[in-house]
XYZ file of C-alpha atoms in Angstrom:
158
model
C 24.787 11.475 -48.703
C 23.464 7.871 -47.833
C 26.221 8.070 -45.014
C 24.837 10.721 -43.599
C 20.939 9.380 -43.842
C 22.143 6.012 -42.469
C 23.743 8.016 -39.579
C 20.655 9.876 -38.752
C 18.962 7.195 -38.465
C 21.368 5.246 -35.818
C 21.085 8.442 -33.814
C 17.013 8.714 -33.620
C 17.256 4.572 -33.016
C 19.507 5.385 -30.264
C 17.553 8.560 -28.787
C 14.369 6.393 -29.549
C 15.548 3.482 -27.368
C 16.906 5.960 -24.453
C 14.437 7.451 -24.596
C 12.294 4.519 -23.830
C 14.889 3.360 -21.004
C 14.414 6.018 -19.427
C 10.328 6.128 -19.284
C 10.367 2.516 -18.406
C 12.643 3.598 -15.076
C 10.865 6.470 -14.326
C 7.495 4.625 -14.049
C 9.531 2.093 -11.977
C 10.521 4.559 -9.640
C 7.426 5.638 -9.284
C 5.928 2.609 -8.681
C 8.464 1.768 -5.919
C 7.970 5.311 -4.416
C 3.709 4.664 -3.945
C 4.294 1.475 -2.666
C 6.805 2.941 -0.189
C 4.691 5.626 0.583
C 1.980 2.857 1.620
C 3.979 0.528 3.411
C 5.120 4.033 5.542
C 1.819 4.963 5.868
C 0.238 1.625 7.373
C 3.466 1.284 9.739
C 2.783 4.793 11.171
C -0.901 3.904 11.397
C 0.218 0.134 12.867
C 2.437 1.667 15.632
C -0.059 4.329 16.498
C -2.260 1.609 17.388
C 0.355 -0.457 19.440
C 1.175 2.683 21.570
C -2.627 2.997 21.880
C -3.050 -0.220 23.059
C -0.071 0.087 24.973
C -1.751 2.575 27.158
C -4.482 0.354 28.024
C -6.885 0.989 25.486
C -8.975 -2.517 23.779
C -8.795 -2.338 20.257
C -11.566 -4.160 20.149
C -14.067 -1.675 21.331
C -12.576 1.161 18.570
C -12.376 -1.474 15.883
C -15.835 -2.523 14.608
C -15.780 -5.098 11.288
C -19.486 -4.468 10.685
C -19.759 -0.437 11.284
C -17.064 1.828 10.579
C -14.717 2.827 12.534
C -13.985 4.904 15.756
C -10.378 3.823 15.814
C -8.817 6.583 13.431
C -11.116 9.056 14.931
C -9.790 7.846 18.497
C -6.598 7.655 17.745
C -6.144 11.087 16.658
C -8.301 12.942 18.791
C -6.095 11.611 21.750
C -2.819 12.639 20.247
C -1.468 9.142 18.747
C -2.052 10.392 15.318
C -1.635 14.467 14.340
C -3.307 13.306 10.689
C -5.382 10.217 9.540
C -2.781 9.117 6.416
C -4.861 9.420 3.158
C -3.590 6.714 0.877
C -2.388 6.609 -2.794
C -5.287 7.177 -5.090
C -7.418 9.325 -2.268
C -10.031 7.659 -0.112
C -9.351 5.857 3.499
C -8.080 3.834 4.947
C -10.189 1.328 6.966
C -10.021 -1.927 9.531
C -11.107 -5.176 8.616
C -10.307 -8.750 9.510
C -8.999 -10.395 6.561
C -7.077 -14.268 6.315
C -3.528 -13.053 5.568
C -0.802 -15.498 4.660
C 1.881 -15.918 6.423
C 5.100 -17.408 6.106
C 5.255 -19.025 2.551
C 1.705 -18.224 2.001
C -0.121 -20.135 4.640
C -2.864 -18.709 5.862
C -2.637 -17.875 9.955
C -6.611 -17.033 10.252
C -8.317 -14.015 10.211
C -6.379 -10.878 11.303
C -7.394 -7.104 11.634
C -6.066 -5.069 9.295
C -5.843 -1.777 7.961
C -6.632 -1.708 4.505
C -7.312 0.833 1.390
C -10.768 1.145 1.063
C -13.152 0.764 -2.476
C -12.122 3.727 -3.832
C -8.560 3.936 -3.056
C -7.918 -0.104 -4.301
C -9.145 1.177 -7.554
C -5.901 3.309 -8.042
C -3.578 0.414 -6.985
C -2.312 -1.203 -10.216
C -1.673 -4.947 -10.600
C 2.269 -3.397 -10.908
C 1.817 -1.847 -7.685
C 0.171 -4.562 -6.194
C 2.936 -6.945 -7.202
C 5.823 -4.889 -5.808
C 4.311 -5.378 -2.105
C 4.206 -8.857 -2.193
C 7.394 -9.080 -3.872
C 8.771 -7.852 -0.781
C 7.362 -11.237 1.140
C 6.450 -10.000 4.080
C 4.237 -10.921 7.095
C 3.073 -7.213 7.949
C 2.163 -6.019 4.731
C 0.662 -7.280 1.198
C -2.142 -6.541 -1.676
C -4.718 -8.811 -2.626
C -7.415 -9.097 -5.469
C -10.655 -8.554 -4.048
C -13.436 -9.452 -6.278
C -15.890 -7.636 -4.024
C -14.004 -4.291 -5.105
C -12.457 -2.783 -8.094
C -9.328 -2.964 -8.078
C -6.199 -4.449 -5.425
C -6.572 -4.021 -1.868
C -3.434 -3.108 0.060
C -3.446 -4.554 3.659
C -1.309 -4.098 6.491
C -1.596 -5.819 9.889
C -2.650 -4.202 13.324
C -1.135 -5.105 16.207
């Protein structure tokens, strides 16, 4: 009888702690899977733009820092975008000239950007926000931005 308690009590330790494994990878997954779905998302905006400028168009009179926006409005109306992306967590996206890092986190000046705006960086988690810059790269990252609520996730134009 105490064989059989002791037993059933390995087996709900072991379920317990699978279990657990296995909510700890699936929340890891699906952190990995927003943050790819971001990165994708600012790369299709980021080579829209390129094309666009490509064709002879100055980003500079679609991209306004102080006002928003005409580029995303632009850029789909004339065929270099067939949907504006709508990042994790809902809102826009927007551009903005931020001081990126670059290479081993020195800062190259300011760049423009397309970034998640107020209401979207409140969705992106700390965990989230850790997995892009993780990844160490010079087109893409999150920052805290203590004018917001949450993380913003930037990635550059151009």
């Amino acid at each position: 009888m105490f064989s059989f308690a002791l037993v059933s009590l390995v087996c709900v330790a072991l379920m317990i702690t699978v279990l657990n494994i296995a909510m700890q990878a699936y929340v890891h997954q699906s952190t990995l899977a927003q943050a790819n779905g971001l990165v994708a998302q600012g790369a299709q905006i980021a080579m829209a733009v390129r094309i666009f400028k490509s064709d002879g168009h100055l980003l500079e009179e679609y991209a306004s820092f102080d006002r928003p926006s005409r580029l995303f409005s632009a850029l789909q109306e004339q065929g270099y975008l067939k949907t504006i992306p709508v990042p994790y967590g809902g809102g826009d996206y927007e551009v903005m000239a931020l001081d990126v890092g670059g290479r081993y986190g020195v800062p190259r000046g300011p760049s423009t950007v397309v970034a998640t705006n107020a209401e979207a960086s409140a969705s992106l988690t700390d965990k989230l926000c850790k997995e892009f810059n993780r990844r160490h790269s010079d087109r893409f990252g999150c920052l805290k931005d203590p004018s917001r609520t949450g993380n913003l996730f930037w990635y550059l134009l151009g």
